[in-house]
Short mmCIF file of C-alpha atoms and ligand atoms in Angstrom, two decimals:
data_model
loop_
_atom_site.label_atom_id
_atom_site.label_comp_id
_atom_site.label_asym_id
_atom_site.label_seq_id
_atom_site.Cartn_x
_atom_site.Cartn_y
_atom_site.Cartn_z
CA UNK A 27 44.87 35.75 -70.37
CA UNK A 28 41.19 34.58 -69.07
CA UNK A 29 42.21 31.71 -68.06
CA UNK A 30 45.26 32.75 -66.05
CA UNK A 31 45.33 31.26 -62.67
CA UNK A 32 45.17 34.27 -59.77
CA UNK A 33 45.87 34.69 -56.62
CA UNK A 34 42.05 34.15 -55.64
CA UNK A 35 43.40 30.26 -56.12
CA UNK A 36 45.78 30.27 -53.18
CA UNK A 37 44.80 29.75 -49.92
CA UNK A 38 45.18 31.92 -47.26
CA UNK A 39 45.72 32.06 -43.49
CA UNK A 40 44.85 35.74 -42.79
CA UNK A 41 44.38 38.73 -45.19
CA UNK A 42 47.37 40.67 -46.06
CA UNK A 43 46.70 44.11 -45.15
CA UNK A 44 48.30 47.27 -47.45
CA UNK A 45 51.23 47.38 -44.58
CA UNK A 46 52.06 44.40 -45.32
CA UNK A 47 52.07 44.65 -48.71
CA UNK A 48 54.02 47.57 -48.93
CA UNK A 49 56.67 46.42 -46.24
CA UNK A 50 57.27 43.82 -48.37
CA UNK A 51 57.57 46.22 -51.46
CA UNK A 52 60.48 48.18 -49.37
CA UNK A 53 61.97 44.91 -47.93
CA UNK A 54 62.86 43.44 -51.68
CA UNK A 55 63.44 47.05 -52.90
CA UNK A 56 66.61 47.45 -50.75
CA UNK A 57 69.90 45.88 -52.84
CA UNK A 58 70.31 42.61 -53.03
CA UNK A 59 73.90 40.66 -54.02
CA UNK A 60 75.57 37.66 -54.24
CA UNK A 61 77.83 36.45 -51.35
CA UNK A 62 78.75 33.52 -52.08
CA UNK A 63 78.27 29.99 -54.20
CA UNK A 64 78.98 26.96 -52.15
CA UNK A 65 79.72 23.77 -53.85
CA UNK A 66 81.05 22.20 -51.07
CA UNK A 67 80.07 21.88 -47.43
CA UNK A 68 82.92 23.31 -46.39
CA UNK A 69 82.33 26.82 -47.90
CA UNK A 70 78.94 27.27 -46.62
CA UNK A 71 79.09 30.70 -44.86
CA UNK A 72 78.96 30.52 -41.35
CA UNK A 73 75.54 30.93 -40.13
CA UNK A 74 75.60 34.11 -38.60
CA UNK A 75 72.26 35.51 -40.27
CA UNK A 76 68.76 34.28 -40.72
CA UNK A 77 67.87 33.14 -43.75
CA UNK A 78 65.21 31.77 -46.40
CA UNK A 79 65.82 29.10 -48.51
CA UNK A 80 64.21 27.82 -51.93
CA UNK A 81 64.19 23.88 -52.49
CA UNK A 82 62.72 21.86 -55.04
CA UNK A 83 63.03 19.59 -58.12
CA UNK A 84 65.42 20.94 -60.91
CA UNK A 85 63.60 23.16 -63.47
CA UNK A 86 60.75 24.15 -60.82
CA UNK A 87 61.87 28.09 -61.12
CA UNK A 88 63.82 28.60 -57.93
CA UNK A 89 66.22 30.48 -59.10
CA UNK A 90 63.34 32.49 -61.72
CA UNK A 91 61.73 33.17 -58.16
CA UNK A 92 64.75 34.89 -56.51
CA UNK A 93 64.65 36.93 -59.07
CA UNK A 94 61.11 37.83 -59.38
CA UNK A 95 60.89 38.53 -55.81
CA UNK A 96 64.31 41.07 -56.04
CA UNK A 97 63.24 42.18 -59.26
CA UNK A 98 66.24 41.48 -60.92
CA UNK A 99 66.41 39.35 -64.11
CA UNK A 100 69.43 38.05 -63.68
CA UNK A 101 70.86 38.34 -60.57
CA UNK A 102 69.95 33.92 -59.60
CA UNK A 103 71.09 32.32 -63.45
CA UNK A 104 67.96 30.46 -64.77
CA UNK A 105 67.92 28.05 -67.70
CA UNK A 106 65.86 25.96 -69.63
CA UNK A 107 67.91 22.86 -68.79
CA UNK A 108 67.38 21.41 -65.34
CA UNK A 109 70.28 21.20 -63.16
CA UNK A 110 71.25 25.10 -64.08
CA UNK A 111 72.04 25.90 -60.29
CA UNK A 112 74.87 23.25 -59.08
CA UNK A 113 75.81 25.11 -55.92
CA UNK A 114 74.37 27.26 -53.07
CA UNK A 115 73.72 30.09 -53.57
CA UNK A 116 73.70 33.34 -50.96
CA UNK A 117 72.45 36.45 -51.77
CA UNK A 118 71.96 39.09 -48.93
CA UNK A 119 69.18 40.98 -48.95
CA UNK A 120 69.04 44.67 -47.18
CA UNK A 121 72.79 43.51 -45.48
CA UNK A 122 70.11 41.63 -43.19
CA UNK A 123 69.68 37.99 -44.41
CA UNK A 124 70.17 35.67 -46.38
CA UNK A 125 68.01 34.45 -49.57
CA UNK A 126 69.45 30.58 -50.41
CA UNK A 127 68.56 29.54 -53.85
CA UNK A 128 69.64 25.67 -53.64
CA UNK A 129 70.16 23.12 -56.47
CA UNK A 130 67.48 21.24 -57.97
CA UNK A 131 66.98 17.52 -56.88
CA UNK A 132 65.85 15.02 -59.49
CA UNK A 133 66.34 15.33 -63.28
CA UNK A 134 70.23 17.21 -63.74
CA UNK A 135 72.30 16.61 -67.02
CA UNK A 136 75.09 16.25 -65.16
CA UNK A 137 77.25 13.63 -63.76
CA UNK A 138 76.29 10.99 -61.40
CA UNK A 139 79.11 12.12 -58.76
CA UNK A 140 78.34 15.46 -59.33
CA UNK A 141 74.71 15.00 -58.53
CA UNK A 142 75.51 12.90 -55.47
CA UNK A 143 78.16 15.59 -54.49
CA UNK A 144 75.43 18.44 -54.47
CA UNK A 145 72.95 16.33 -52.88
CA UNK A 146 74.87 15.69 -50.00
CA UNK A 147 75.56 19.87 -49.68
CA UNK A 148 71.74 20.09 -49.69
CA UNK A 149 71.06 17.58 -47.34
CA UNK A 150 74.12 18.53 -44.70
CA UNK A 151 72.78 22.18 -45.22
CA UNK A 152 69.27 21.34 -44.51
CA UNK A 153 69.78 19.21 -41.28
CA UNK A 154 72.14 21.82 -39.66
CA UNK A 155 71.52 25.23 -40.20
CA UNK A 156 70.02 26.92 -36.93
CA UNK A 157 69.45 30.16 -38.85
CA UNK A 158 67.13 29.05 -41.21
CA UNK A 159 63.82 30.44 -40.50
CA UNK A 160 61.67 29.27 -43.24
CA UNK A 161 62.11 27.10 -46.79
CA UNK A 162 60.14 27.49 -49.40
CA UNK A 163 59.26 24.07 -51.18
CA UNK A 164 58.76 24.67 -54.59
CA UNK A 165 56.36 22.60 -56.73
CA UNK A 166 54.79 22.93 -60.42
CA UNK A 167 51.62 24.04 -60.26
CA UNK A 168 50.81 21.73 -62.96
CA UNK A 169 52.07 18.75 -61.50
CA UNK A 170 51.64 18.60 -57.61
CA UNK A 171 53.90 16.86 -55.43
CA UNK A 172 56.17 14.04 -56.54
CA UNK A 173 57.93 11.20 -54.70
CA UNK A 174 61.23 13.33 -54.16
CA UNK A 175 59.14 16.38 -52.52
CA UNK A 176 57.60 14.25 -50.37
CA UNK A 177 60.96 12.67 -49.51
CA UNK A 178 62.52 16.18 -48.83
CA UNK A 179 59.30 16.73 -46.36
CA UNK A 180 59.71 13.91 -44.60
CA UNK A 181 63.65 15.21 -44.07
CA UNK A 182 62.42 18.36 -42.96
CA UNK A 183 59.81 17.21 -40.21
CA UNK A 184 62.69 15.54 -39.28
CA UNK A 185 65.01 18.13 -39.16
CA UNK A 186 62.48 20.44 -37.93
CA UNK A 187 63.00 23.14 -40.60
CA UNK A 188 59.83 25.31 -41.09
CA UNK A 189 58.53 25.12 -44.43
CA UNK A 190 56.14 26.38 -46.76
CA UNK A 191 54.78 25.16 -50.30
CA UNK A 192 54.88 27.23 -52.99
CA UNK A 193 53.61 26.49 -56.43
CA UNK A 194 55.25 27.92 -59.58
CA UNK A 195 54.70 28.52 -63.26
CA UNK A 196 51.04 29.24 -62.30
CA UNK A 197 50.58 31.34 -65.45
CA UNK A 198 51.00 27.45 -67.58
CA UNK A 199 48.71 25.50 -65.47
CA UNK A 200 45.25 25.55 -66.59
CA UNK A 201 42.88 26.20 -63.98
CA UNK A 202 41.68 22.35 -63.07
CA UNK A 203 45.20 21.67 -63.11
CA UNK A 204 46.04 24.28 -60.39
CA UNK A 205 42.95 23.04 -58.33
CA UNK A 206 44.63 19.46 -59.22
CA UNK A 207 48.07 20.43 -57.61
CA UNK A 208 46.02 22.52 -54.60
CA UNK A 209 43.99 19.44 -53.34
CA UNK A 210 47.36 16.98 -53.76
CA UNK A 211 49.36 19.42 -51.88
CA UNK A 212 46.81 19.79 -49.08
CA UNK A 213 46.51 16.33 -48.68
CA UNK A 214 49.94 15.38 -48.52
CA UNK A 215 51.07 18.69 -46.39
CA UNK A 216 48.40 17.36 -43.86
CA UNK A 217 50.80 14.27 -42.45
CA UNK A 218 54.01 16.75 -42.25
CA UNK A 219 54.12 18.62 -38.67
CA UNK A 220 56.36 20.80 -40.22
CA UNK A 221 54.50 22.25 -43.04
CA UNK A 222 53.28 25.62 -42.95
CA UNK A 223 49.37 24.39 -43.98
CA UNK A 224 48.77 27.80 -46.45
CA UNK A 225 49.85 27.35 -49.94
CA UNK A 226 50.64 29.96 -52.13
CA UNK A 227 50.69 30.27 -55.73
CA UNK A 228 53.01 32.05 -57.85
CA UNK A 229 54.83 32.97 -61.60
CA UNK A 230 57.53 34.38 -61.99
CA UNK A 231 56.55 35.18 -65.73
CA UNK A 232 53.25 37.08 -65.08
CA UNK A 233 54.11 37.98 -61.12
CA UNK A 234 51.03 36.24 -59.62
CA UNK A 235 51.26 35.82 -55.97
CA UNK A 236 55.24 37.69 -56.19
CA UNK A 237 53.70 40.87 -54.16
CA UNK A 238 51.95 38.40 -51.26
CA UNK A 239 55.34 36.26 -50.96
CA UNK A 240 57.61 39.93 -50.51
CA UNK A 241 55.04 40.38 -48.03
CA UNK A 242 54.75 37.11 -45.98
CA UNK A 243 58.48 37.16 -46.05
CA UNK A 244 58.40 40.89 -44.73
CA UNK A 245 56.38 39.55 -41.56
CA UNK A 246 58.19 36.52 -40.90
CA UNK A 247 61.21 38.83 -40.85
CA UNK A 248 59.23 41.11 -38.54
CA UNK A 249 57.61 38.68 -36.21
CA UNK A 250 61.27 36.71 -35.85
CA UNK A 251 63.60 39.50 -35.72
CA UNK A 252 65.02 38.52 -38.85
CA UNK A 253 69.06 39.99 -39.47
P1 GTP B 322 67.64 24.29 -61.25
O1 GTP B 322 68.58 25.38 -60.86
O2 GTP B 322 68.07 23.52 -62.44
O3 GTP B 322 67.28 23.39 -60.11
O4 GTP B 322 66.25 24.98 -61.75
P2 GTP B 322 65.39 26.14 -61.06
O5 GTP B 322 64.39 25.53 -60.16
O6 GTP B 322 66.27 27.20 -60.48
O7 GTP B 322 64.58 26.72 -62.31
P3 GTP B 322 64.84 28.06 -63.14
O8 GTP B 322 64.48 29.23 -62.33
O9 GTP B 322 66.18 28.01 -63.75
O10 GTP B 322 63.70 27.92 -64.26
C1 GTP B 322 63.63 26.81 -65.11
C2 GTP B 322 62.86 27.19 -66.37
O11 GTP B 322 61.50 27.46 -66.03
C3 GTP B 322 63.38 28.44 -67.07
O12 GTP B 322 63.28 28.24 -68.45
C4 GTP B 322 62.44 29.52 -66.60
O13 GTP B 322 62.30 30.58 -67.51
C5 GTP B 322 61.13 28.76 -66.48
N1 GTP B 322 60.24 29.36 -65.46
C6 GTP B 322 60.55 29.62 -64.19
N2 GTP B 322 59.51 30.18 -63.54
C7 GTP B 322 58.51 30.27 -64.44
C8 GTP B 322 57.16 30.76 -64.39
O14 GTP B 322 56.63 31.22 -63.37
N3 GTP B 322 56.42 30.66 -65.53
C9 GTP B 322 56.93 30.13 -66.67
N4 GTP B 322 56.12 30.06 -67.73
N5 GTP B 322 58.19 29.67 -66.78
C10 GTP B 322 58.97 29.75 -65.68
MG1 MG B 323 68.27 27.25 -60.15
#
C-alpha cells in the first residue's frame, strides 16, 4: 500500500487540532438512523433541522461515505451499479441533524422518467432548503470534475448553498492521478463564490481523510449551532 494516496495530499485551511478530532469521533459515535426516503418532493421532511448533504455523479460513493463516516456498513445501501440510491435519503445523526445522502446524477440504469423524476427532487431540494448548512460535492479522485459537477456548481452559487469538494475512492487513484484531480478541482472551484476553496480527500475502503471529515463536520456543527 506504498503508493496509497494520504491525507498529506489534501489541502488544508487550518490544522485540525486533537479536539477536533476527537469531537468528531463522539459526534459520529452517537446513533445514527434512517428517517425517511423521499422520492417525491412532496415527502421531503419539513426542514426543521440543519443538515449536510452528499451530491454527486452516480457511483461516486455517497452513500459508501455515509457509512464510513457513521461507521456502519450498511446503514446508506451501496452498489456496484450506478443509480443504487433513487430517493433522498435522511438519516439523523445524535437526534440533532440531518445527514442527506442524495441520488446520483449522470449514468443510472434506470428509466428515462424515472431519472428526470429524481432529478427534479434534487434540484427542488437543492434551491429551497434554508437548513442546509453545507453539501459535500463528491468527485472521483481519479477523474476530477466533469461537465455535470460543474453544472451542479454553477446551481449552487446560484442557490447560494455552501459547498465543499470532496474526492473519493482515493485508495484507486494513483498518486499523479490524485494530483491530476487536485489541480482540476482547484481551478475550476476558483470561479464558484460558493465553494468552500479546501479540498479534502477521502476512501471509504481504506478510511483516508474519514477522521478529518467527522471532524470538520463536528466544527461546522459547533461554529453554526447545528440541531
Ligand atoms: P448512487 O447511489 O448510484 O448515486 O451511487 P453512490 O455515489 O451512492 O455510490 P456507492 O456508495 O453506492 O458506491 C459505488 C461503488 O463504489 C460501490 O461498489 C462501492 O463499494 C464503491 N466505492 C465507494 N467508495 C469507495 C472507495 O472509497 N474506494 C473504493 N475502492 N471503492 C469505493
Ligand atoms: Mg447512493
Amino acid at each position: 500500500m506504498s503508493d496509497t494516496p494520504t491525507l498529506d495530499i489534501s489541502d488544508k485551511d487550518d490544522e485540525l487540532d486533537a479536539a477536533a478530532i476527537e469531537a468528531g469521533r463522539l459526534l459520529f459515535a452517537h446513533e445514527c438512523r434512517f428517517v425517511a426516503g423521499a422520492a417525491t418532493t412532496s415527502i421531503i421532511p419539513d426542514p426543521d433541522r440543519d443538515e449536510i448533504a452528499f451530491a454527486g455523479r452516480s457511483n461516486v460513493g455517497k452513500s459508501s461515505l455515509v457509512n464510513a463516516l457513521t461507521g456502519r456498513k450498511t446503514l446508506a445501501r451501496t452498489s456496484q451499479t450506478p443509480g443504487r440510491t433513487q430517493q433522498i435519503n435522511f438519516f439523523l445523526l445524535d437526534e440533532k441533524f440531518y445527514l442527506v445522502d442524495l441520488p446520483g446524477y449522470g449514468y443510472a440504469r434506470a428509466s428515462k422518467e424515472k431519472i428526470a423524476a429524481w432529478t427534479e427532487v434534487v434540484n427542488r431540494y437543492l434551491r429551497g432548503r434554508p437548513t442546509l448548512r453545507r453539501l459535500y460535492l463528491l468527485i472521483d479522485a481519479r477523474h476530477g470534475p466533469k461537465p455535470p459537477d460543474q453544472e451542479l456548481m454553477t446551481m449552487l452559487d446560484k442557490a447560494a448553498v455552501s459547498y465543499q469538494v470532496i474526492l473519493t475512492k482515493a485508495d484507486k487513484a494513483r498518486p499523479s492521478e490524485l494530483d491530476r484531480a487536485m489541480e482540476a478541482t482547484k481551478k475550476e472551484l476558483s470561479a464558484h463564490p460558493a465553494a468552500h476553496p479546501f479540498i479534502i480527500a477521502t476512501s471509504a475502503r481504506t478510511g483516508a481523510g474519514v477522521e478529518e471529515m467527522r471532524a470538520r463536520i463536528a466544527t461546522l456543527a459547533e461554529l453554526t449551532g447545528m440541531r
